[in-house]
XYZ file of C-alpha atoms in Angstrom:
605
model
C 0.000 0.000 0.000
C 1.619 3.671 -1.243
C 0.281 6.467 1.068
C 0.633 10.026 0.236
C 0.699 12.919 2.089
C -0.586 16.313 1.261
C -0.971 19.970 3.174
C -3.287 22.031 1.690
C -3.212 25.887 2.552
C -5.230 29.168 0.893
C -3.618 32.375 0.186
C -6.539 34.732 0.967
C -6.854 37.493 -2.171
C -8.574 40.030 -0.757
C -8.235 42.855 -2.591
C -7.047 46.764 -0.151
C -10.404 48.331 0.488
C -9.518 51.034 1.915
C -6.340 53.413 1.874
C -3.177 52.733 3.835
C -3.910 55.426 6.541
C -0.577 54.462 7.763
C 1.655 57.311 6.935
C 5.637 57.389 6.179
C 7.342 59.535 8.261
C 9.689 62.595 6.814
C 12.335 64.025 8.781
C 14.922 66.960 7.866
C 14.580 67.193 4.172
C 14.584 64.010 3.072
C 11.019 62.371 2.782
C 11.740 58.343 3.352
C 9.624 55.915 1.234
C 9.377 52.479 1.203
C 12.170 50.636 -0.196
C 12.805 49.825 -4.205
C 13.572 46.027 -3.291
C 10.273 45.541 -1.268
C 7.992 42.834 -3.176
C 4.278 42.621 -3.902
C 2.292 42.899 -0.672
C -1.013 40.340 -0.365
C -2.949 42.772 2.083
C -4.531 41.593 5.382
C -6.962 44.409 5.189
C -9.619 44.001 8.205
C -9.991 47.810 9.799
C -12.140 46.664 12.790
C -11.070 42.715 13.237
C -14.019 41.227 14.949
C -12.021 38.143 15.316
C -10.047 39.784 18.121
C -11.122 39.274 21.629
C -9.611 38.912 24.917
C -9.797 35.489 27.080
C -8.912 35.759 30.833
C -6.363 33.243 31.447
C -5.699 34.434 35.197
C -4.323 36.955 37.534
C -0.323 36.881 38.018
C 0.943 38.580 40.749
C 2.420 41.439 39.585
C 3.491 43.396 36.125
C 6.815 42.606 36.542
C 7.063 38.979 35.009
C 5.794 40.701 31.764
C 7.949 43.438 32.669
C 11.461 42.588 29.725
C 10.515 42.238 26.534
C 12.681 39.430 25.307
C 10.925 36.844 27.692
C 8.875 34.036 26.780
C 5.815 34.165 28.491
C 4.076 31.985 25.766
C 4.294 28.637 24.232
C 2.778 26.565 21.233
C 3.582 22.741 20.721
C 2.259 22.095 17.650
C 2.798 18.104 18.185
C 0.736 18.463 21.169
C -1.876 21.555 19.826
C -1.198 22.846 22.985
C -0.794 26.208 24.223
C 0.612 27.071 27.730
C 1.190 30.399 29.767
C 4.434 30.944 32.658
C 2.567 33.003 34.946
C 3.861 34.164 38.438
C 0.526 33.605 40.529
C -1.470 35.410 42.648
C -1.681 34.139 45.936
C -4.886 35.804 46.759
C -6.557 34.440 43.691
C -5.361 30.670 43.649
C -6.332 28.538 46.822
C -2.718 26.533 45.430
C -0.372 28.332 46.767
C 0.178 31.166 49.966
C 2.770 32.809 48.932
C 4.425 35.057 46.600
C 6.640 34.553 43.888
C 5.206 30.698 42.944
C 5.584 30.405 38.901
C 3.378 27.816 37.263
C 1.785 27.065 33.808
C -1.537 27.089 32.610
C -2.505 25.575 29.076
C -5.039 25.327 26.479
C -6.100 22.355 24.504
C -8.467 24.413 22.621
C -6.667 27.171 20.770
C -6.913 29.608 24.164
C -10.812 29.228 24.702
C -10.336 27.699 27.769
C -7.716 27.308 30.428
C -7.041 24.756 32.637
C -5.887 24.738 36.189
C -2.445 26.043 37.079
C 0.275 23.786 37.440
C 3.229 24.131 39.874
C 6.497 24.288 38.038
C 8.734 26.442 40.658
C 7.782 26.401 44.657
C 11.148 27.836 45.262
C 10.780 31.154 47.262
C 13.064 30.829 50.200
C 15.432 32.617 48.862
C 13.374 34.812 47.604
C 10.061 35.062 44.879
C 10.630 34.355 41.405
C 10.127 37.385 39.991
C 11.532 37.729 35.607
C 10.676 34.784 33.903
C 10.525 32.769 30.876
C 8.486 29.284 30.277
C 8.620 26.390 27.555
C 6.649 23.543 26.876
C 8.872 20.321 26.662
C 7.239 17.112 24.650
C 8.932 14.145 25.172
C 10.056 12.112 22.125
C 6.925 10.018 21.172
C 4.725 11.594 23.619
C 0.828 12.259 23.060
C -0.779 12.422 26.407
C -0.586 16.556 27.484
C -0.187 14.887 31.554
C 2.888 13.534 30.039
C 4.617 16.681 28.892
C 6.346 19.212 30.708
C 6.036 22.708 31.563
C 9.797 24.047 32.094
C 10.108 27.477 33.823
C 13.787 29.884 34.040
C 14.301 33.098 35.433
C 15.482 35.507 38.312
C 14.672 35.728 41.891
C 14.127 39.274 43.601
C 16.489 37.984 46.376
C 15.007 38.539 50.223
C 18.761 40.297 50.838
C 21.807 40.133 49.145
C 22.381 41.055 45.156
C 20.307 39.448 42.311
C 22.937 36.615 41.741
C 20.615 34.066 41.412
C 19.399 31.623 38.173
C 16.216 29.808 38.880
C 14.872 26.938 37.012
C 11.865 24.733 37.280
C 9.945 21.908 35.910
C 6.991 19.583 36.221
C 4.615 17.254 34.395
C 1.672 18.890 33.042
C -0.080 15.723 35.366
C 1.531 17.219 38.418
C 4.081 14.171 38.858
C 7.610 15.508 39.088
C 7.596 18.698 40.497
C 11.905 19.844 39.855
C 13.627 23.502 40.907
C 17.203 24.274 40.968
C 18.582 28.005 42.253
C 22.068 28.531 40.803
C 23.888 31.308 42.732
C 27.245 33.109 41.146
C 28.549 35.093 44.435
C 31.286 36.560 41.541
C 28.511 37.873 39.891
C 25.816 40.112 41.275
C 24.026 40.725 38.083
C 24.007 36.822 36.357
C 20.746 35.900 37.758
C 18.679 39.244 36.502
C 19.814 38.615 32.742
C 18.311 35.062 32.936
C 15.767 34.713 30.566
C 16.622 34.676 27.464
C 15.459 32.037 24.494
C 13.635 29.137 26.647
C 12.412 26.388 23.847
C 12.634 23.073 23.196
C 15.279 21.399 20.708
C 15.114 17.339 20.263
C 15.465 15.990 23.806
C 17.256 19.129 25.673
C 15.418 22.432 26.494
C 18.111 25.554 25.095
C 18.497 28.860 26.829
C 20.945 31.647 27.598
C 21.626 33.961 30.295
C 24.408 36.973 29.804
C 27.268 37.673 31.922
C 28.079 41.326 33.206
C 31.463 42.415 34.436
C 31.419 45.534 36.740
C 29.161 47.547 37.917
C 25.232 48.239 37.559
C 24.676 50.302 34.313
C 28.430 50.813 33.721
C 29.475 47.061 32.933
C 32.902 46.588 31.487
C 32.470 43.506 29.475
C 29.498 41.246 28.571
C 29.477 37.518 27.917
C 26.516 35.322 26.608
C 26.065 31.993 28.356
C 24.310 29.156 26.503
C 22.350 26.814 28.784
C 21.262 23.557 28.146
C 18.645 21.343 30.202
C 18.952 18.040 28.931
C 16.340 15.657 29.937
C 16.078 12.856 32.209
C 13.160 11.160 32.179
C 11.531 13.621 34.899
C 13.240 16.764 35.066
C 16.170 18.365 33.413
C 20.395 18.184 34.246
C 20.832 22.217 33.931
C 24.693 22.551 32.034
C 25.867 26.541 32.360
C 29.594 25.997 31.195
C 30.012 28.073 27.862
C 30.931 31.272 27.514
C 30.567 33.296 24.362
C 32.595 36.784 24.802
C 31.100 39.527 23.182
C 34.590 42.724 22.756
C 32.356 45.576 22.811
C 33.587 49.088 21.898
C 33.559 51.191 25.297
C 31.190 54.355 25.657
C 33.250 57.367 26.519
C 30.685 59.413 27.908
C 28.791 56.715 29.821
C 31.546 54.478 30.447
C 31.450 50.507 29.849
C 30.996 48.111 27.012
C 28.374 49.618 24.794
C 25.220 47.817 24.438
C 21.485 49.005 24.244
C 20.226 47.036 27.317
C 22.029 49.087 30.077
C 19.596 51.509 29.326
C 15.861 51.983 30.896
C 13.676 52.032 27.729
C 16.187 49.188 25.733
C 15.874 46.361 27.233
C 14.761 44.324 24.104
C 18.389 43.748 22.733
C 19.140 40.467 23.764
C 18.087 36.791 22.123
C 18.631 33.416 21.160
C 16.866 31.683 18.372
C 17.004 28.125 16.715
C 16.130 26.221 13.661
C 13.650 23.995 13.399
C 16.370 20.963 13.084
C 17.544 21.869 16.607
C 20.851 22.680 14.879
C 21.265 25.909 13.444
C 20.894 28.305 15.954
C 21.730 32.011 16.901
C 22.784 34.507 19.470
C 23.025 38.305 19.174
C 23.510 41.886 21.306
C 22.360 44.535 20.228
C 26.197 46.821 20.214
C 28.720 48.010 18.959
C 31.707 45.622 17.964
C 35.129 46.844 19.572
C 37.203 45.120 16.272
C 34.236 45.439 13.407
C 31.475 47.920 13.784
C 29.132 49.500 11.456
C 26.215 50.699 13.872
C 24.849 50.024 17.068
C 23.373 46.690 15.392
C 23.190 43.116 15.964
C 26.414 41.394 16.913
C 25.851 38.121 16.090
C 27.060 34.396 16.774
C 25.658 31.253 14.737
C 26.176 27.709 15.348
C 25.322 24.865 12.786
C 25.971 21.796 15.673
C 23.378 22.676 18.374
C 25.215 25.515 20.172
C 28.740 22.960 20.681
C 30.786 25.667 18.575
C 30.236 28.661 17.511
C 30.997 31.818 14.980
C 31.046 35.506 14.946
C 29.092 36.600 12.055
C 29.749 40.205 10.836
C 26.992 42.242 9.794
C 28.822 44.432 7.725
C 26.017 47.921 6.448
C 29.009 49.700 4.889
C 28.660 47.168 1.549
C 27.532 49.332 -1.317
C 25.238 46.560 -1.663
C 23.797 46.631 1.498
C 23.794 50.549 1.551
C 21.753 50.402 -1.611
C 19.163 48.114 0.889
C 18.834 50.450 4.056
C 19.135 53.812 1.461
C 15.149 54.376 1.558
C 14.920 54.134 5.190
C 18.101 55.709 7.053
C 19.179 58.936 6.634
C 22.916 59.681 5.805
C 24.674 60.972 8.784
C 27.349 64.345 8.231
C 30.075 61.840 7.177
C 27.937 60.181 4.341
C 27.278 57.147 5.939
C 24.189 55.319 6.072
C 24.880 53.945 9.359
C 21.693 51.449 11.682
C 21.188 52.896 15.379
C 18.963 49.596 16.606
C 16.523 50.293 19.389
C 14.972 46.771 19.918
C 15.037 43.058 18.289
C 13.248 39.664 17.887
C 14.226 37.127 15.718
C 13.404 33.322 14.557
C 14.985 30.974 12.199
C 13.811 30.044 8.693
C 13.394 26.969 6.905
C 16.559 27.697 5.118
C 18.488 27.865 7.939
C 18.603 31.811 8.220
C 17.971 34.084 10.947
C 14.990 36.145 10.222
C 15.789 39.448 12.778
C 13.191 42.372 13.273
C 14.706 45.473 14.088
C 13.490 48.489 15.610
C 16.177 50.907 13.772
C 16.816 54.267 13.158
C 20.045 55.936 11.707
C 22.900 57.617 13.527
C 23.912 61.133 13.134
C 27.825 61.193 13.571
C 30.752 59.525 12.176
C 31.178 56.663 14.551
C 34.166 55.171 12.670
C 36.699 58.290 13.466
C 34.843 59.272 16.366
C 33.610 56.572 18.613
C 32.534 58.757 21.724
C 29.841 60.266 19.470
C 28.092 56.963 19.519
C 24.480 58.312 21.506
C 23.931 61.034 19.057
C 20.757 59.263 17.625
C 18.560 61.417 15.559
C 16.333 59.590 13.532
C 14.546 57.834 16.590
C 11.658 56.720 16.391
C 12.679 55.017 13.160
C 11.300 51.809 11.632
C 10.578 48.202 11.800
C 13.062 46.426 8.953
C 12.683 42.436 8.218
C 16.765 41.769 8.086
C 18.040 38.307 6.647
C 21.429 36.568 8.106
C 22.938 34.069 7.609
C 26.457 32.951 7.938
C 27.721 34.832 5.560
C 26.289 38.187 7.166
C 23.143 40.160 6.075
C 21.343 38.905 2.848
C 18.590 41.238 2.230
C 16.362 43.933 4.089
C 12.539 44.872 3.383
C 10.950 47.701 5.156
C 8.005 46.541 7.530
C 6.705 49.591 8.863
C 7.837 53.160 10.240
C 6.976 53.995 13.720
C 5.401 56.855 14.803
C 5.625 56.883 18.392
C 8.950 56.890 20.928
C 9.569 54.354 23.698
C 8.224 55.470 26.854
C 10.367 55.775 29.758
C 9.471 56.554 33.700
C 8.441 59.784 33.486
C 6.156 59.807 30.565
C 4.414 56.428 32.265
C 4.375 57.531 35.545
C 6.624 54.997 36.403
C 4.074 52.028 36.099
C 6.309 49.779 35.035
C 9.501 51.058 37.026
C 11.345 52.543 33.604
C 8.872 52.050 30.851
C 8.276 49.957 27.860
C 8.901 49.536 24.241
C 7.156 48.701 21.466
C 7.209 45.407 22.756
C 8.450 42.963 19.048
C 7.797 39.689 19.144
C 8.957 37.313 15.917
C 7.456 33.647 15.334
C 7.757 31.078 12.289
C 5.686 27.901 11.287
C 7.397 25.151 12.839
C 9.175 24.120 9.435
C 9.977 27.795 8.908
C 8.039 28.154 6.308
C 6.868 31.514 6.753
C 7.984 34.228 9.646
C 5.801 36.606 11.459
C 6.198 39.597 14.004
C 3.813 41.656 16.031
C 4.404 44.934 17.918
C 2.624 47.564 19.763
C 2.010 51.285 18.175
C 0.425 54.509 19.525
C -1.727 55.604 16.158
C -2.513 59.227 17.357
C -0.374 60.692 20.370
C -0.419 63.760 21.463
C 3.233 63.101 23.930
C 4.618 61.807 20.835
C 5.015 58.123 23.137
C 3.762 54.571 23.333
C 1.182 55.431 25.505
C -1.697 54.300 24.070
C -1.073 50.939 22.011
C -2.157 48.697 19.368
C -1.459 45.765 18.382
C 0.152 45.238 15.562
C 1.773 42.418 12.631
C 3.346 41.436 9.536
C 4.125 38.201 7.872
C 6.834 37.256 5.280
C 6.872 34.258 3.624
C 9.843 32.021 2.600
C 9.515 30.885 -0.708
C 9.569 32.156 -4.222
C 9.113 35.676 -4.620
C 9.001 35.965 -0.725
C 5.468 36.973 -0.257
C 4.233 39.648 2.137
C 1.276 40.285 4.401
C 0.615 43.374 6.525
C 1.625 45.547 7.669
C -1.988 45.076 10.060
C -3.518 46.826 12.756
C -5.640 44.024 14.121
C -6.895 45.882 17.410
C -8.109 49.217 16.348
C -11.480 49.781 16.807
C -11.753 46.631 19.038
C -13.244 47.337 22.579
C -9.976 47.711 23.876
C -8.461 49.556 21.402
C -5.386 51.402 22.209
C -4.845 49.533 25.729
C -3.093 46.926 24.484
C 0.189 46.478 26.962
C 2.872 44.393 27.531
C 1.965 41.736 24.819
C 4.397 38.627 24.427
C 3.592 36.127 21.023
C 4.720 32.299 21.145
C 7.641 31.210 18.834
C 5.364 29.048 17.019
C 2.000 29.616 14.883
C -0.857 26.788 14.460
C -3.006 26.902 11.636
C -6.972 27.216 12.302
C -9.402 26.173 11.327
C -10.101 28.937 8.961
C -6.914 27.488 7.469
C -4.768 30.830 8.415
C -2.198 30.899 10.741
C -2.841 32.163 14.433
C -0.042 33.879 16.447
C -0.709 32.259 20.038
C -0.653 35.979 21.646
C -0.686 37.115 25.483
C -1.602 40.479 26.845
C -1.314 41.628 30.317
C -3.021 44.776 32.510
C -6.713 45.261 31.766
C -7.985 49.339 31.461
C -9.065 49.283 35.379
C -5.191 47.839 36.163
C -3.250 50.005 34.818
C -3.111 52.573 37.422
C -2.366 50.454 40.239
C 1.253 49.261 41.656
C 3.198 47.483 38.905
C 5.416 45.983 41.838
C 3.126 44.840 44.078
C -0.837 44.881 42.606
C -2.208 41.563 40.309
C -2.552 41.943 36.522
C -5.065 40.088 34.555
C -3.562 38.186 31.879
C -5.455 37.911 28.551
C -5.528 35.844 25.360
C -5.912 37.229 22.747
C -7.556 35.402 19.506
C -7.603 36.312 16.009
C -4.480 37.632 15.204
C -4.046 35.894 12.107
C -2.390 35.661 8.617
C -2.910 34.553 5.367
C -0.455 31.242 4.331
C 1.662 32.897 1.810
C 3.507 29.655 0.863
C 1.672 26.547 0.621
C 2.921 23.180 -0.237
C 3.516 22.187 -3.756
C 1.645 19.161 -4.613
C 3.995 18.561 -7.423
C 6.736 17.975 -5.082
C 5.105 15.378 -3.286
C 5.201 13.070 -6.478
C 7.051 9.740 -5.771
C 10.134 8.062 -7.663
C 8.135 5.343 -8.098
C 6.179 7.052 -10.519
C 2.932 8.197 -8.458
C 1.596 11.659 -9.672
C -0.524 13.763 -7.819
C -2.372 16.703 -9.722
C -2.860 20.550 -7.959
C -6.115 20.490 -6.016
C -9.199 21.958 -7.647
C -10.083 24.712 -6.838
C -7.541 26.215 -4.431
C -8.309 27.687 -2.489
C -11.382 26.055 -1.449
C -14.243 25.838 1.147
C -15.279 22.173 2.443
C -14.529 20.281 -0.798
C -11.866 20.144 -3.697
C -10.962 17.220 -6.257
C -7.230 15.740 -6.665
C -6.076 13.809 -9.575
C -3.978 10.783 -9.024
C -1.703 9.069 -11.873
C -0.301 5.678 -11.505
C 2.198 3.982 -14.309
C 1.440 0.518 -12.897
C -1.513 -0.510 -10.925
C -1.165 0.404 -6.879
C -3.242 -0.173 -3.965
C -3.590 3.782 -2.905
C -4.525 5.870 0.531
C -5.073 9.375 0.211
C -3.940 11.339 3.454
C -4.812 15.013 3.832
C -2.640 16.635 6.476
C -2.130 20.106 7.568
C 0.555 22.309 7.642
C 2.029 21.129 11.003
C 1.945 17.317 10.166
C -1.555 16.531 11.703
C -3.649 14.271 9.901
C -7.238 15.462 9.147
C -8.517 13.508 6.383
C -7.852 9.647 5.023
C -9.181 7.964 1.880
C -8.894 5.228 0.474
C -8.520 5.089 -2.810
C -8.351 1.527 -3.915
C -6.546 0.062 -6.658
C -5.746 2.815 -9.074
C -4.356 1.873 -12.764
C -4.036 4.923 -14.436
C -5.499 8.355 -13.314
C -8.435 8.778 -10.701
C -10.049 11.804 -9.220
């Protein structure tokens, strides 16, 4: 018996009914347009997205565990079809625990309509509550019961006394078996425990993540090293391994002092991240810096690895190419020394299907000559800038397409009234398929504001995908004129999509503080956390039938018509006769339709 597989996906055509209201910004003299090399977009045109509503998953105990932008607050397993949320709890909402700083995971088995019950994955809080954090779901190999999968948590304490030199992990069965937590103090290092969150996911049978190492003091560090962590599974919790180092020779800041590197800053703390392919292999680490040996912006400063993270490479992004000039031209503005030189503000990234890293930049340009005069390295002047789609791999950067300008600046302490203790940005947040098939990224915006800030945003997204002709979607504002339009804060998105069953793909997205919240404590007063559904994209690349033909001289025909609604016809050719079983799958693997066909001699529809 031959079976074939197939994964059908529609491209929605809708055609832009109304006008981009969405307007370039101009600044000095120049007026900056889209760029020449940007490619046909396929428009996601919904105004007012009645898809879009909020879910209350639970309270959390405080702002603060939504606090950094680079952590993962959200998962998707799309073996599973699961969903799952880290949450800090709130002891006066859950009768489970009495105390604060407990982390545990809730999870959905129904695309975020309903939640279940939270489940302990860090009890740890003698030392202090767990307080940033970052959560993964962990599938063992060959595993299809949820009880039998694991939520894994990592993070920082806020210590009880003392400096925050503490890494905290955690982990349990989602059937409350094997309850695991580990503190890992560095007395050499008073800051290792508060960078602890970065890049928490799952690769084959080890969960990856990173911390980064500061030398010297608090906001004036002297050198900065990335530490790759892996958790490699044991059967019922994880052996936690923190012994690599990856140095990162950062030029020093002459009028601050210290390595230079946008996350010593309040308002930049989204500079840091790890990312990795969907083989488990290719992977990637950056900083957002400035390169003490090869620098051509405050930009991503980048390592890749092709043998899960046992080696790995400095990979220079080089802007000072005439080719890659000719790329950022339309959207950064030449500085006095004729350079178009990147001043990043923010980052998230994910890995392609092609092995690339697929980084989203908040980026502006710089206004001095940082080459012969390195101390003028804050003199920024094109802030707030614009979201840029940049392609890496490791031979450096491949291509850049213009997403979307920005219109609004981060907001710091004063313009927030120091809610959230220094601000927040315009919170980005990149996913993929899990084959890497196509790439997303969502982000916050303030459409009208009067303080020129973040104050008051929406959310956000654009799509790419990676195949012929790269295909766009967006960019999309999918929350305005929603109920809670323009109160859309401190949003995190899951690495991973799943497609629905409108056969689009849905961005697993988490939002935190409701209107009534936002005026309260961020340090001590409970947020609700919400999901948030229809955020949603058009597949831009689906599968080739024609590729799916056998050697053994089985030919399947395009489906007719494509895209379709609830039935379609598919031609099958066979040069000698075979006994034949139709599967339809979807775009993650999962079988949702089987035939079978009989014995076909010849061509059958």
């Amino acid at each position: 018996m031959m079976v074939i597989g197939f994964a059908f996906a529609s491209i929605a055509q809708n055609q832009m009914t109304k006008e981009n209201v969405y307007k370039l910004r101009a600044q000095d003299v120049q007026e900056v347009n889209a760029p020449q090399n940007q490619l046909p977009v396929v428009l996601n045109t919904k105004a007012v997205n009645e898809d879009v509503t909020r879910i209350v998953i639970g309270k959390a105990a405080n702002q603060r565990m939504l606090r950094r932008e680079e952590i993962k607050a959200i998962a998707y397993n799309p073996e599973l079809d699961l969903i799952s949320v880290n949450m800090v709890l709130d002891p006066d909402t859950y009768d489970e625990v009495d105390v604060q700083g407990v982390v545990a995971q809730v999870y959905s088995t129904d695309h975020g309509l309903t939640w279940s019950s939270p489940v302990i994955i860090n009890d740890e809080v003698s030392d202090g509550p767990n307080y940033y954090i970052s959560g993964a779901i962990f599938n063992p190999d060959g595993n299809t019961e949820i009880d039998n999968a694991f939520g894994v948590h990592q993070g920082t304490i806020n210590p009880n006394s003392g400096d925050w030199n503490y890494k905290a992990f955690g982990s349990n069965n989602f059937g409350g078996e094997y309850l695991a937590t580990e503190l890992i103090e560095d007395p050499g290092n008073v800051e290792n425990g508060y960078w602890n969150i970065f890049g928490l996911t799952q690769a084959g049978d080890e969960v990856r993540c990173m911390a980064m190492v500061p030398e010297g003091d608090w906001g004036g560090y002297t050198a900065i090293s990335l530490e790759p962590i892996i958790g490699e599974f044991n059967g019922t919790d994880f052996d936690w391994n923190l012994e690599s180092l990856i140095d990162f020779e950062l030029i020093e800041d002459d009028v601050n002092g210290g390595a230079f590197w946008q996350g010593r800053w309040q308002g930049y703390d989204a500079s840091t991240e790890m990312a990795w392919g969907p083989d488990g292999n290719i992977g990637y680490i950056w900083i957002i810096g400035i390169s003490e040996e090869e620098y051509s912006g405050i930009q991503p400063q980048v390592y890749y690895t092709e043998d899960g993270g046992d080696s790995w490479d400095y990979v220079f992004v080089d802007f000072q190419t005439d080719e890659i000039q000719e790329m950022v031209d339309p959207f950064l503005l030449t500085n006095w020394a004729g350079y178009m030189t990147p001043a990043f503000f923010e980052s998230a990234g994910v890995v392609n299907a092609n092995g690339e890293l697929e980084l989203f930049g908040a980026m502006g340009s710089h206004s001095a000559d940082i080459f012969n005069y390195p101390d003028s390295i804050n003199w920024q002047f094109t802030y707030p800038g614009d979201i840029a789609n940049l392609t890496i791999n490791a031979d450096g950067l491949q291509s850049v397409i213009w997403v979307d300008s920005l219109l609004t600046d981060n907001v710091v302490a004063a313009t927030a009234g120091n809610y959230a203790g220094s601000g927040w940005q315009h919170r980005l947040h990149a996913s993929r398929t899990a084959d890497g098939s196509q790439v997303f990224i969502t982000w916050t915006e303030t459409l009208v504001s009067v303080e020129g800030f973040n104050t008051n945003p929406d959310l956000f997204g654009w799509s790419k995908g990676v195949c012929d002709d790269s295909p766009i979607s967006g960019p999309t504002n999918f929350t305005e004129g929603t109920i809670y339009e323009t109160y859309y804060y401190f949003n995190s998105s899951a690495d991973l999509v799943f497609e629905n069953e409108e056969g689009n793909y849905a961005i697993p997205t988490l939002q935190g503080i409701d209107p009534t919240e936002f005026t309260s404590n961020a340090l001590t007063d409970p947020i609700t956390l919400n999901y948030i559904t229809g955020i949603e994209f058009p597949v831009l690349c689906p599968v080739g039938l024609e590729e799916m033909a056998q050697a053994n001289e089985i030919h399947v025909s395009q489906n007719m018509p494509n895209p379709f609604n609830g039935s379609t016809t598919i031609s099958v050719s066979t040069q000698t006769a075979a006994d034949v079983t139709v599967e339809v799958s979807n775009i993650m693997g999962q079988s949702i339709y089987t035939i079978n066909a009989g014995i076909i001699n010849g061509t059958q529809e």
